[in-house]
mmCIF file of C-alpha atoms and ligand atoms in Angstrom:
data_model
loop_
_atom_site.group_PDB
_atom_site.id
_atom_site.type_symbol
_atom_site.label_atom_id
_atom_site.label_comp_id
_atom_site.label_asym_id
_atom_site.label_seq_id
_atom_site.Cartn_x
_atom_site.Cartn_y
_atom_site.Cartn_z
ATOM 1 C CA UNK A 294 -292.070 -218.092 98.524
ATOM 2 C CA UNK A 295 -295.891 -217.801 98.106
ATOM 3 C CA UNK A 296 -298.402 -217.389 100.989
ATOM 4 C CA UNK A 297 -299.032 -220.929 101.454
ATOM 5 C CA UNK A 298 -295.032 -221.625 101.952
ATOM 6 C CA UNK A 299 -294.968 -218.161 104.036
ATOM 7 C CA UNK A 300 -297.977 -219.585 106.440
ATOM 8 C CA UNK A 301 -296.176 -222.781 106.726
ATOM 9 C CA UNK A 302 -293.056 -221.533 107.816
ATOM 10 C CA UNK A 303 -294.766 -219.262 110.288
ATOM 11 C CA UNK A 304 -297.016 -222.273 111.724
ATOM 12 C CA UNK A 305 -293.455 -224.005 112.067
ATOM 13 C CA UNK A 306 -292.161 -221.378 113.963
ATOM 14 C CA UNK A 307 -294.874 -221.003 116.740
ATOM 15 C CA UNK A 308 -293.692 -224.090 118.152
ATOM 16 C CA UNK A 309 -291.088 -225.254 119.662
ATOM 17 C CA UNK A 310 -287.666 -226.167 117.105
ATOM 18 C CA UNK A 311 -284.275 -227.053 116.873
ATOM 19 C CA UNK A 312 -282.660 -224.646 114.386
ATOM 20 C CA UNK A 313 -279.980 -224.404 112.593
ATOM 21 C CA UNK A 314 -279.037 -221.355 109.997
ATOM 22 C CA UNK A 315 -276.476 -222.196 107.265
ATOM 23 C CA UNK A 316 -274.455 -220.238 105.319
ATOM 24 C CA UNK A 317 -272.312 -221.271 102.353
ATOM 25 C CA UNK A 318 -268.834 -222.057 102.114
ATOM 26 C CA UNK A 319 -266.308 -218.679 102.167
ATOM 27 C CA UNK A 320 -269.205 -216.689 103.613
ATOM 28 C CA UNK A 321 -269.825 -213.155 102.419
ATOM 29 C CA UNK A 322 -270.801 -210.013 103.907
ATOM 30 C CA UNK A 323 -274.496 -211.270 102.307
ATOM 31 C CA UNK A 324 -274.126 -214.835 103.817
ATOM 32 C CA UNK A 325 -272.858 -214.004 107.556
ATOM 33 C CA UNK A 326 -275.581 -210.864 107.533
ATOM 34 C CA UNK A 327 -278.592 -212.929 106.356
ATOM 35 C CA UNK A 328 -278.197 -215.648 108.996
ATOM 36 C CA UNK A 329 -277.135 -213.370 112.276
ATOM 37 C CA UNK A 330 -280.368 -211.497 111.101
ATOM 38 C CA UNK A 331 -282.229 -214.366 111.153
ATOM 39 C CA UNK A 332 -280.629 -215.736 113.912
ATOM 40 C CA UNK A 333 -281.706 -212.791 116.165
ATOM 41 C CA UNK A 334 -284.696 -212.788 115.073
ATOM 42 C CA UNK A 335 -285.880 -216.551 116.261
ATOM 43 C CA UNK A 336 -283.795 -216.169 119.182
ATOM 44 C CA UNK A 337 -285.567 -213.343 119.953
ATOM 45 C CA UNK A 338 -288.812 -215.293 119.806
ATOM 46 C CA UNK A 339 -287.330 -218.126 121.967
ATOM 47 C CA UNK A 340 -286.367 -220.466 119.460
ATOM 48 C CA UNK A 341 -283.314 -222.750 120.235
ATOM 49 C CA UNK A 342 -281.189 -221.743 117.651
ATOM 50 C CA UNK A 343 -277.299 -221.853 115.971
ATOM 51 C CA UNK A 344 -275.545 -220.502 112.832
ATOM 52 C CA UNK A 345 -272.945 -223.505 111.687
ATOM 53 C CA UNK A 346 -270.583 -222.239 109.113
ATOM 54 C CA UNK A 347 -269.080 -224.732 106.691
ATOM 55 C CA UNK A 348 -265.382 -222.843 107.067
ATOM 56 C CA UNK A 349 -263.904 -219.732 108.355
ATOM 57 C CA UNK A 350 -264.977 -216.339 106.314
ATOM 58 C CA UNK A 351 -262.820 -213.002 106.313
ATOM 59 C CA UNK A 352 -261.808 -211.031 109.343
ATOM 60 C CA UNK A 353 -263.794 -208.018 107.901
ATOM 61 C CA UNK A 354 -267.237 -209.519 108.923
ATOM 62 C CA UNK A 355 -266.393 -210.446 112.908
ATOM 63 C CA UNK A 356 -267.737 -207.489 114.272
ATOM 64 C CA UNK A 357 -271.272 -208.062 112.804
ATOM 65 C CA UNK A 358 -273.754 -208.143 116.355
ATOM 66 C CA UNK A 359 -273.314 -212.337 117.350
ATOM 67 C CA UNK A 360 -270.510 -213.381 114.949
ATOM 68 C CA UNK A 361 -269.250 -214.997 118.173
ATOM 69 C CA UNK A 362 -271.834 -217.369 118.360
ATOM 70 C CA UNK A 363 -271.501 -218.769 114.578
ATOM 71 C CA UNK A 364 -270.183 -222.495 115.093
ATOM 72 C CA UNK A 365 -267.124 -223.156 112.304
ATOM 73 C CA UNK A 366 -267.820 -226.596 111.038
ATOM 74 C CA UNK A 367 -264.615 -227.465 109.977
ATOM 75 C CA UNK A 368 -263.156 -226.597 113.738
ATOM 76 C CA UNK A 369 -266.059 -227.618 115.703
ATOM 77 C CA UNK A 370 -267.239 -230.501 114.173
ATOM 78 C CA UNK A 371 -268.518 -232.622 116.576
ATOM 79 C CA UNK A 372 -270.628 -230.030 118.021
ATOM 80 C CA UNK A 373 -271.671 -228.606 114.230
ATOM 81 C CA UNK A 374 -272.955 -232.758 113.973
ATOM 82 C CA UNK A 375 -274.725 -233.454 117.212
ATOM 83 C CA UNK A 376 -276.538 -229.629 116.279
ATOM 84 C CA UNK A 377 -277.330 -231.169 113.055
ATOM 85 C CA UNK A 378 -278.573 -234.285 113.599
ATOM 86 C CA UNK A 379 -280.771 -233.178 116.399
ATOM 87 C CA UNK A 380 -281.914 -230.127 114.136
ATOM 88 C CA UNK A 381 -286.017 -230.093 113.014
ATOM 89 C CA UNK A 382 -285.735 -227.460 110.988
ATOM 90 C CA UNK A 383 -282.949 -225.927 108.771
ATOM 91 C CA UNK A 384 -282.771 -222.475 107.383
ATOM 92 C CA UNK A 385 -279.895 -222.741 103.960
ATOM 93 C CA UNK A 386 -279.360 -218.701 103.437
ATOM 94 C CA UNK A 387 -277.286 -217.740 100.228
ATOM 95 C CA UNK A 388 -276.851 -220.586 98.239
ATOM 96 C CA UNK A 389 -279.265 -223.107 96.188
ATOM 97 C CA UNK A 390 -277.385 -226.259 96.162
ATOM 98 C CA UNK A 391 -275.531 -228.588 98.719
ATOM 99 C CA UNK A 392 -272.526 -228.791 96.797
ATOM 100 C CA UNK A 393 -271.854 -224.789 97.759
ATOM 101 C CA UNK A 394 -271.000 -226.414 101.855
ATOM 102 C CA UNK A 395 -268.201 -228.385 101.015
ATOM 103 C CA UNK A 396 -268.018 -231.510 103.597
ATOM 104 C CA UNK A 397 -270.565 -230.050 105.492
ATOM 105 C CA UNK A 398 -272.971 -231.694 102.333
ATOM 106 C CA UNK A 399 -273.216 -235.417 103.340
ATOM 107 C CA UNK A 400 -274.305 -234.274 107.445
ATOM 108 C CA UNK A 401 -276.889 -231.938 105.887
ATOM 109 C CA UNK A 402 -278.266 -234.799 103.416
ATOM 110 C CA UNK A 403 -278.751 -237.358 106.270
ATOM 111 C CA UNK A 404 -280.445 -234.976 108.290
ATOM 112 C CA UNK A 405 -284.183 -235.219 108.636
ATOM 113 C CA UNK A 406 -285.436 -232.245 109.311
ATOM 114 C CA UNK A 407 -287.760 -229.800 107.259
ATOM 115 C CA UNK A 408 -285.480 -227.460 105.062
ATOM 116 C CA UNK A 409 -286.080 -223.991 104.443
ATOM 117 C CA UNK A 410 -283.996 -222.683 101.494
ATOM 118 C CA UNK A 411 -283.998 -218.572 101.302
ATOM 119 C CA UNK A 412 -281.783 -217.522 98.188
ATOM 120 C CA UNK A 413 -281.314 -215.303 95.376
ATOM 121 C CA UNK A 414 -278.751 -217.418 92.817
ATOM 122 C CA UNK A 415 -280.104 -218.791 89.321
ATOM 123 C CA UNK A 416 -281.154 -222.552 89.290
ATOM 124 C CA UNK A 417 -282.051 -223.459 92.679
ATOM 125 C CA UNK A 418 -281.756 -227.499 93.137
ATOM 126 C CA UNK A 419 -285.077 -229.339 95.349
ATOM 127 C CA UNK A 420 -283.899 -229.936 98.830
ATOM 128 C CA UNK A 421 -285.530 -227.792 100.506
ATOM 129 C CA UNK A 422 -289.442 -228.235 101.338
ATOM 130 C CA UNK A 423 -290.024 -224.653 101.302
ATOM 131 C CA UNK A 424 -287.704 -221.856 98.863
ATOM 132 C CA UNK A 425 -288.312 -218.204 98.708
ATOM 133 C CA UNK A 426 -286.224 -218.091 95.631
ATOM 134 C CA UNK A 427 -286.014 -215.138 93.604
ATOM 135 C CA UNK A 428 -283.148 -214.152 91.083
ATOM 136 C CA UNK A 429 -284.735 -210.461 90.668
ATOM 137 C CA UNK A 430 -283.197 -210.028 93.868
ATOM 138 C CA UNK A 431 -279.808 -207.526 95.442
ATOM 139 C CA UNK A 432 -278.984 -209.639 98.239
ATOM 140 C CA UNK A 433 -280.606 -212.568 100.779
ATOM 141 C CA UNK A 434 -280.628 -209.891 103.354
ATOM 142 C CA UNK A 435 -282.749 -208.140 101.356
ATOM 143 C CA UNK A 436 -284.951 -211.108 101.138
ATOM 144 C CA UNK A 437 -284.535 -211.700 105.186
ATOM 145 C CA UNK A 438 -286.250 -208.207 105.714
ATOM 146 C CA UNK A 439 -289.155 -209.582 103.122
ATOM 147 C CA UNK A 440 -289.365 -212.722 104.858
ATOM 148 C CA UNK A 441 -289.959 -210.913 108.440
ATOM 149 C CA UNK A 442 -292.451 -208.702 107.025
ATOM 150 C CA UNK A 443 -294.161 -210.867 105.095
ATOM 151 C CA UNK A 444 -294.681 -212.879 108.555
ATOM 152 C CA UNK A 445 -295.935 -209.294 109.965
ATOM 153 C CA UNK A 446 -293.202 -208.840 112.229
ATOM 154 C CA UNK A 447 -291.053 -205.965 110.910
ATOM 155 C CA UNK A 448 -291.831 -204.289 114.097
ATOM 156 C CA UNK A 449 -289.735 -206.685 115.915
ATOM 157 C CA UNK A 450 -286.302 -205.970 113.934
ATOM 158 C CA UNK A 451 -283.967 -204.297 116.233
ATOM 159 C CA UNK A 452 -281.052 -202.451 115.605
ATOM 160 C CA UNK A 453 -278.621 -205.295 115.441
ATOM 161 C CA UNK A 454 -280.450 -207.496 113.291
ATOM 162 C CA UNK A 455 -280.665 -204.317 110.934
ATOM 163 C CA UNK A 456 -276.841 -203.588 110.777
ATOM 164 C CA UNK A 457 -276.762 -207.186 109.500
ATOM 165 C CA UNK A 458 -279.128 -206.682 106.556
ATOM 166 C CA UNK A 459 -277.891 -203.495 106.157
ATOM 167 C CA UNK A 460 -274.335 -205.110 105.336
ATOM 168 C CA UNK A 461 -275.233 -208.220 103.546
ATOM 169 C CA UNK A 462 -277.317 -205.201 100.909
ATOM 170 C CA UNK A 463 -274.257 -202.813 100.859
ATOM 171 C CA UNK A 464 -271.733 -205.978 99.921
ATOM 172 C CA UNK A 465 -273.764 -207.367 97.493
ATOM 173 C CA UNK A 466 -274.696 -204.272 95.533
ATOM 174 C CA UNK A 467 -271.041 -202.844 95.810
ATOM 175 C CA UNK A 468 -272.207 -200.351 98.225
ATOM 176 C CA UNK A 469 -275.688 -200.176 96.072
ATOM 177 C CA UNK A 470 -274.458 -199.928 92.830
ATOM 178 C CA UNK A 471 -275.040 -202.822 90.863
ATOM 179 C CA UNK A 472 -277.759 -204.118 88.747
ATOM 180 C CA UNK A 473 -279.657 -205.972 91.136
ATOM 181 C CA UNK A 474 -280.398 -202.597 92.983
ATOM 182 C CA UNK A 475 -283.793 -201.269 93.111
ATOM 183 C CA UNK A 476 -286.056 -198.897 94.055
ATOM 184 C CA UNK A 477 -287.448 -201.199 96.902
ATOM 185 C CA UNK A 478 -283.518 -202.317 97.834
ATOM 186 C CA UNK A 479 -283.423 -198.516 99.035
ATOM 187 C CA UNK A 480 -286.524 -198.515 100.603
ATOM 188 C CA UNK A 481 -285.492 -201.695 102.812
ATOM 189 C CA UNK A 482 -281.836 -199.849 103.046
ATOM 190 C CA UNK A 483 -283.597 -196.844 104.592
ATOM 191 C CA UNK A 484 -286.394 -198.755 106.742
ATOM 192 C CA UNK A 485 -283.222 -200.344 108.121
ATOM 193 C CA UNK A 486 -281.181 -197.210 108.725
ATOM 194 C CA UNK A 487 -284.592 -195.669 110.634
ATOM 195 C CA UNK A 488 -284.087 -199.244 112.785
ATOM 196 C CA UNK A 489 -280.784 -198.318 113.573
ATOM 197 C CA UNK A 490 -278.619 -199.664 111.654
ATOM 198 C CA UNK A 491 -275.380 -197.261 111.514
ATOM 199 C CA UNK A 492 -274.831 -197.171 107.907
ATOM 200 C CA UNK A 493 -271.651 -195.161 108.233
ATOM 201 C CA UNK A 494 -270.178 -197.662 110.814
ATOM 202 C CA UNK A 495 -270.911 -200.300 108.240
ATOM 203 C CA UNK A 496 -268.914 -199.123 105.597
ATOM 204 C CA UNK A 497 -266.276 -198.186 107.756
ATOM 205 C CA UNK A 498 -266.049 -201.714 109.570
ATOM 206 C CA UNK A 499 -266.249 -203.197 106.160
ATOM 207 C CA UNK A 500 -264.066 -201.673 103.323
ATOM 208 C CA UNK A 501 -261.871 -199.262 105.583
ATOM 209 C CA UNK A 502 -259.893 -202.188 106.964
ATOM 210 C CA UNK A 503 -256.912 -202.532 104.438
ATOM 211 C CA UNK A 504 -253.433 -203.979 105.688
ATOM 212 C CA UNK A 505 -249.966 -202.813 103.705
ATOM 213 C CA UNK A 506 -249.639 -206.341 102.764
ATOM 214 C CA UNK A 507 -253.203 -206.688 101.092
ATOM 215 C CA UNK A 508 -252.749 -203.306 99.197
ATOM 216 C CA UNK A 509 -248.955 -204.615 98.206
ATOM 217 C CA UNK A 510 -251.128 -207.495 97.235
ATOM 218 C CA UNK A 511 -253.761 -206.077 94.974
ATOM 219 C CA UNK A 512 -250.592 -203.703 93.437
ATOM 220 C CA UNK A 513 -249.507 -207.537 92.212
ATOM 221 C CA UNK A 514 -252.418 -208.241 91.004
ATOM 222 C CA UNK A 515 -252.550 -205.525 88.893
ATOM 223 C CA UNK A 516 -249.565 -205.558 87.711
ATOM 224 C CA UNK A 517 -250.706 -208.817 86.627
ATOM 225 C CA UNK A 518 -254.015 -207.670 84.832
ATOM 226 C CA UNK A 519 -254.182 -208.992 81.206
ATOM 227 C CA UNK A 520 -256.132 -207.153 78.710
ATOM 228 C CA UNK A 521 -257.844 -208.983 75.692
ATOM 229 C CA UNK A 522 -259.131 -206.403 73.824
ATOM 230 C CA UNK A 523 -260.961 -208.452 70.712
ATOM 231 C CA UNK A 524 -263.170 -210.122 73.512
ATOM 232 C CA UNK A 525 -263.445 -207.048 75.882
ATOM 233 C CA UNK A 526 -262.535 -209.143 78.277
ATOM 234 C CA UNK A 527 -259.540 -208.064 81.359
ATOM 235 C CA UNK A 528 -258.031 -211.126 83.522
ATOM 236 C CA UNK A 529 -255.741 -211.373 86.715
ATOM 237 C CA UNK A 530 -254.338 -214.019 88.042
ATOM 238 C CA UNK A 531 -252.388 -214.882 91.276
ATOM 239 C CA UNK A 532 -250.237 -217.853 92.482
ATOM 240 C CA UNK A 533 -250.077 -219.249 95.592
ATOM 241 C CA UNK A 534 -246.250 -217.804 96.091
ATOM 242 C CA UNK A 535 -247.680 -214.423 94.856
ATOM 243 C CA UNK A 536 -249.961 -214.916 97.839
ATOM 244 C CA UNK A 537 -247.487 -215.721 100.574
ATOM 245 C CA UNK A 538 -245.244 -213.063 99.282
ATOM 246 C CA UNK A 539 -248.036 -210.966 100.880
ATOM 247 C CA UNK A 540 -248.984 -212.569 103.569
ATOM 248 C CA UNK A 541 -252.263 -213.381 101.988
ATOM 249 C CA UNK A 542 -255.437 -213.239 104.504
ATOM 250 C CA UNK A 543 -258.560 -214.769 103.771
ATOM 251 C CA UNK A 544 -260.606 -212.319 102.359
ATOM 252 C CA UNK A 545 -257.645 -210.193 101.186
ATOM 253 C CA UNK A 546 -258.683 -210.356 97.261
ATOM 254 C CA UNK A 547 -262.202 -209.541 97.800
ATOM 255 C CA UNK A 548 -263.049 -207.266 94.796
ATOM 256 C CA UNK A 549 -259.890 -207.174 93.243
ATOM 257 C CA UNK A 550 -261.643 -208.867 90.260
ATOM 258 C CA UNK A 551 -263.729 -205.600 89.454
ATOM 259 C CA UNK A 552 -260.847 -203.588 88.606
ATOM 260 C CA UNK A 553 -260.784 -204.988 84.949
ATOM 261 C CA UNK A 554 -264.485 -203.849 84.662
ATOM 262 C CA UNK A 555 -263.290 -200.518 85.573
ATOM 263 C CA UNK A 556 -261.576 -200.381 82.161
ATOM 264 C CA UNK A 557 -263.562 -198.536 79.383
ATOM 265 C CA UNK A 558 -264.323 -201.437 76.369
ATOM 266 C CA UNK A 559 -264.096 -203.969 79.222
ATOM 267 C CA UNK A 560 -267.631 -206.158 80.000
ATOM 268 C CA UNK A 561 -265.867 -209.582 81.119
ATOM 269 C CA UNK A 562 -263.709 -209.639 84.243
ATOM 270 C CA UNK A 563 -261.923 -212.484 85.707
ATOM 271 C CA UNK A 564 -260.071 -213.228 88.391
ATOM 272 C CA UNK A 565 -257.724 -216.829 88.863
ATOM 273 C CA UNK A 566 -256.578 -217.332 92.632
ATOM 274 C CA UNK A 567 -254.261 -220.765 92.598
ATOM 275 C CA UNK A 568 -255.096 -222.642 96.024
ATOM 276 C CA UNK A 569 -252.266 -225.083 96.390
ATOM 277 C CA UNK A 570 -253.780 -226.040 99.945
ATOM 278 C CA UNK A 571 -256.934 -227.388 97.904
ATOM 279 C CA UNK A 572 -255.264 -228.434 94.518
ATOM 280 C CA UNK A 573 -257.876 -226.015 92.416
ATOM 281 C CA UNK A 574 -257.588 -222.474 91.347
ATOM 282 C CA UNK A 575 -260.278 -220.266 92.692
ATOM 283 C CA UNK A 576 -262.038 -218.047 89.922
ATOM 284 C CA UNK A 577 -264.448 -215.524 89.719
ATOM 285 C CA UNK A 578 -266.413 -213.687 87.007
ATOM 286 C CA UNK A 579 -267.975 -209.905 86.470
ATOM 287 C CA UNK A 580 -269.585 -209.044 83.537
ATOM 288 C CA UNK A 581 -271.285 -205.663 82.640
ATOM 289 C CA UNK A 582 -273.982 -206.017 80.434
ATOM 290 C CA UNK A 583 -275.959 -208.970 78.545
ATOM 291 C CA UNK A 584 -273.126 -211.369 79.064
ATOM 292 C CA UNK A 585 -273.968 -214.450 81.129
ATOM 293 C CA UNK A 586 -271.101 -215.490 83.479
ATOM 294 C CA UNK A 587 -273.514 -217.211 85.348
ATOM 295 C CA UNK A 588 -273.855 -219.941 82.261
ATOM 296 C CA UNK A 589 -270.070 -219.097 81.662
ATOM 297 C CA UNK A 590 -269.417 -220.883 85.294
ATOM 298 C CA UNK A 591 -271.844 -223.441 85.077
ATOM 299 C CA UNK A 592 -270.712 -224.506 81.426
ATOM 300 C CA UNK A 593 -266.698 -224.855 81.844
ATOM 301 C CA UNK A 594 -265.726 -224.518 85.820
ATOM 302 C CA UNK A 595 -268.161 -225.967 87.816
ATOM 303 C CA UNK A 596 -269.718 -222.961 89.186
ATOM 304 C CA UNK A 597 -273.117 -220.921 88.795
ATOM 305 C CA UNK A 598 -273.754 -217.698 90.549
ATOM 306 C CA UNK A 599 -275.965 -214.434 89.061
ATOM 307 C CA UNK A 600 -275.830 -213.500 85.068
ATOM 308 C CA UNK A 601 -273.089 -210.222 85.980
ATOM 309 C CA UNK A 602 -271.593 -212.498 89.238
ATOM 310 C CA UNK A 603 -269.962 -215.678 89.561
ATOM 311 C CA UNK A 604 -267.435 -218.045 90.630
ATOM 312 C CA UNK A 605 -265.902 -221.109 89.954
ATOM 313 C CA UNK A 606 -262.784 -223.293 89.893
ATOM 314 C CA UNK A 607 -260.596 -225.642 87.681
ATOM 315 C CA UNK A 608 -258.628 -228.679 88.893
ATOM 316 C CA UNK A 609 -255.367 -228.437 87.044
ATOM 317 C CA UNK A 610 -252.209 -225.900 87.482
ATOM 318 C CA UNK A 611 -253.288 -221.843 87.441
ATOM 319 C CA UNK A 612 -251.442 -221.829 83.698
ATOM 320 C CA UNK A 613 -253.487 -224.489 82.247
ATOM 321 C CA UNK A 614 -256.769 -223.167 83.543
ATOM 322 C CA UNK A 615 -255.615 -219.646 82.149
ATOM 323 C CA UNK A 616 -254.793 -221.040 79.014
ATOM 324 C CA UNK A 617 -258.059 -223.018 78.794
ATOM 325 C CA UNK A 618 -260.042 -219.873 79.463
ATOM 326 C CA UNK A 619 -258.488 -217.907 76.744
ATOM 327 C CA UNK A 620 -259.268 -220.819 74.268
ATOM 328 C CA UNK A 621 -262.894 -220.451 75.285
ATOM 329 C CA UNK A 622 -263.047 -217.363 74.352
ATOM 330 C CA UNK A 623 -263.388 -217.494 70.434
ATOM 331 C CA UNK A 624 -266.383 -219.388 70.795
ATOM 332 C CA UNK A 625 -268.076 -216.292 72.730
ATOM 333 C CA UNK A 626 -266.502 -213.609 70.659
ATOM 334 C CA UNK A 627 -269.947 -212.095 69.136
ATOM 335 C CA UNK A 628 -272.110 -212.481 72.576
ATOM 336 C CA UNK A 629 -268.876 -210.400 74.120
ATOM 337 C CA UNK A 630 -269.260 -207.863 70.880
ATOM 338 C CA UNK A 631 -271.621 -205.265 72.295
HETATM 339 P P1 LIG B 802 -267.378 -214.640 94.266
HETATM 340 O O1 LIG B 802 -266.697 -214.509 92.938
HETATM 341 O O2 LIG B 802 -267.511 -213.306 94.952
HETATM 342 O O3 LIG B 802 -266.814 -215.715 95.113
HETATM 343 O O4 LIG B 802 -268.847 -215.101 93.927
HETATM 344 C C1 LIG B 802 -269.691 -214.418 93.042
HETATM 345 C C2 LIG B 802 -271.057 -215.051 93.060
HETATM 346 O O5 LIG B 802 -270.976 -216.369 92.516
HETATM 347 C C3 LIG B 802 -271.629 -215.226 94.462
HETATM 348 O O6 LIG B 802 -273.005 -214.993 94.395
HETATM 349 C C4 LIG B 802 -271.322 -216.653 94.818
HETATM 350 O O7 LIG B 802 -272.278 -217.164 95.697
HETATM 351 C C5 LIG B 802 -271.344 -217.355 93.471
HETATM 352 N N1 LIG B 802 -270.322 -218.412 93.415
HETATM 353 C C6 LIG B 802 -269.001 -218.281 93.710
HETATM 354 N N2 LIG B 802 -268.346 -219.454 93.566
HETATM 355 C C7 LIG B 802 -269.271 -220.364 93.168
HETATM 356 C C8 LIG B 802 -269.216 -221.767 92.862
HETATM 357 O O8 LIG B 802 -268.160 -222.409 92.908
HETATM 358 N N3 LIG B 802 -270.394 -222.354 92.507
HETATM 359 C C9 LIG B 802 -271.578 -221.642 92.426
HETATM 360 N N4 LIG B 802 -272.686 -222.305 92.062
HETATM 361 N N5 LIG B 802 -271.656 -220.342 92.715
HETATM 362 C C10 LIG B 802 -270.536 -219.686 93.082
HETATM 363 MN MN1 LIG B 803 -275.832 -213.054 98.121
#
């Protein structure tokens, strides 16, 4: 976002406007943080705001300060439309295209209010009138904490909204480990922990929160772990019975598909999750190093995401999408070739 779009936004908000804060489908610990920070903080300058989520995210995030408040669009739809429709501005946290909402798309698209997009994902599409867009980025929270003190205000971030950045930073870095993590992702970590945010509690809240079904769960999974040693590349899959054998949660396989990366020789990770619900299989991709799985995505499953990060899915059974991502893999075998 440069000044100009920076002024803009802040001329917007010293009036009067009907917001609403989007998140993308499955929200993340990056997604739900982002827009309860932002949330608080235009509700805490008297702006008539709501968070509308386009479908339920994991258990491990409602305790984050106002998860209460965030409207599930899927469950309360009618509400999540009239909020919409009489909406003059829209904040779009997390993702860079409409198709990451799922049926919440088509509401957004006939919607005529100003769109502020506020993202860190490669290839942003041009809804939005004004984008803060920046790949070089850990997290959206991290950007939310830019975007506040770009507009002078960091003064006015109060302990709750700095749990929530806090979070969204520690989920998306792996607890500040990845990549993405710099020297100024610390300094906004520890600007936020002298706001208050309880960086212990965090953690705790977050990753300390295992069931015996999801760890009998990620035992399955690897026990299912695949290991293709020519491409350096380490796959798990899971079926829908595999998943109700467990009593799968939503949520439950979070990070289960960095275990393969864990594996010395391994840079390409991959995890298949068959939704039977949905008729796709779920997938997600890790990579260590040079190798894109952000192209990966885009190119064969209808995904994008960040070069080491990314999802996607297929539409036919969990063993044909399997065997169509092994048969990929010859034509990659020198870019996965450190
Ligand atoms: P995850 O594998 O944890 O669901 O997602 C990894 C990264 O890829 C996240 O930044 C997420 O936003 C992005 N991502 C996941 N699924 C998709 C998808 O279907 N399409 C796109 N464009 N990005 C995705
Ligand atoms: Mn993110």
């Amino acid at each position: 976002m440069n000044l100009k779009d920076i002024n803009a936004v802040g001329n917007l908000l010293s009036k009067p406007q009907q917001i609403v804060i989007v998140p993308h489908k499955n929200a993340d610990g990056d997604a739900i943080g982002s827009t309860l920070a932002l949330w608080h903080y235009l509700k805490n300058m008297g702006q008539q705001v709501h968070i509308i989520a386009p479908n339920d995210y994991p258990k491990f995030l409602k305790w984050m300060p106002g998860h209460e408040q965030i409207l599930n669009f899927e469950k309360e739809n009618s509400q999540a439309k009239a909020l919409i429709e009489q909406a003059t501005l829209i904040f779009t946290l997390d993702f860079n295209h409409l198709g990451r909402i799922g049926q919440m798309e088509s509401a957004l698209q006939e919607s005529q209010a100003t769109f502020v997009m506020i993202d860190h994902h490669q290839a942003p599409s041009d809804y939005a009138q004004y984008m803060y867009s920046d790949v070089t980025m850990s997290s959206t929270c991290e950007m939310i904490y830019n975007f506040i003190e770009f507009l002078g205000d960091d003064d006015k971030i109060t302990p709750e909204m700095a749990i929530c950045m806090y979070t969204g930073i520690m989920t998306d870095t792996g607890s500040f480990k990845y990549s993405s993590t710099t020297s100024r992702t610390h300094k906004v970590v520890a600007a936020l922990i002298d706001k208050g945010a309880e960086n212990t509690r965090a953690h705790n809240l977050v990753y300390d929160t295992n069931t015996p079904s999801r760890l009998h769960l990620l035992g399955c999974a690897l026990k299912n772990l695949v290991i293709l040693e020519e491409y350096h590349t380490a796959y798990i899959s899971l079926s829908q019975d595999e998943l109700e054998t467990y009593n799968y949660q939503k949520g439950d396989t979070e990070g289960f598909v960095n275990y393969g990366l864990t594996l010395h020789g391994i840079y390409f990770a991959v995890i298949f999750i068959e939704n039977r619900e949905e008729g796709i299989v779920k997938i997600s991709f890790r990579s260590e190093g040079e190798f894109s799985v952000n192209e990966f995505a885009r190119n064969h499953f209808n995904g994008g995401g960040h070069t080491n990060a990314s999802g996607g899915r297929s539409d036919t059974s969990l063993q044909e999408t399997i065997a169509y991502f092994v048969s990929l893999l010859k034509e990659y075998k020198a870019e996965l070739n450190p």
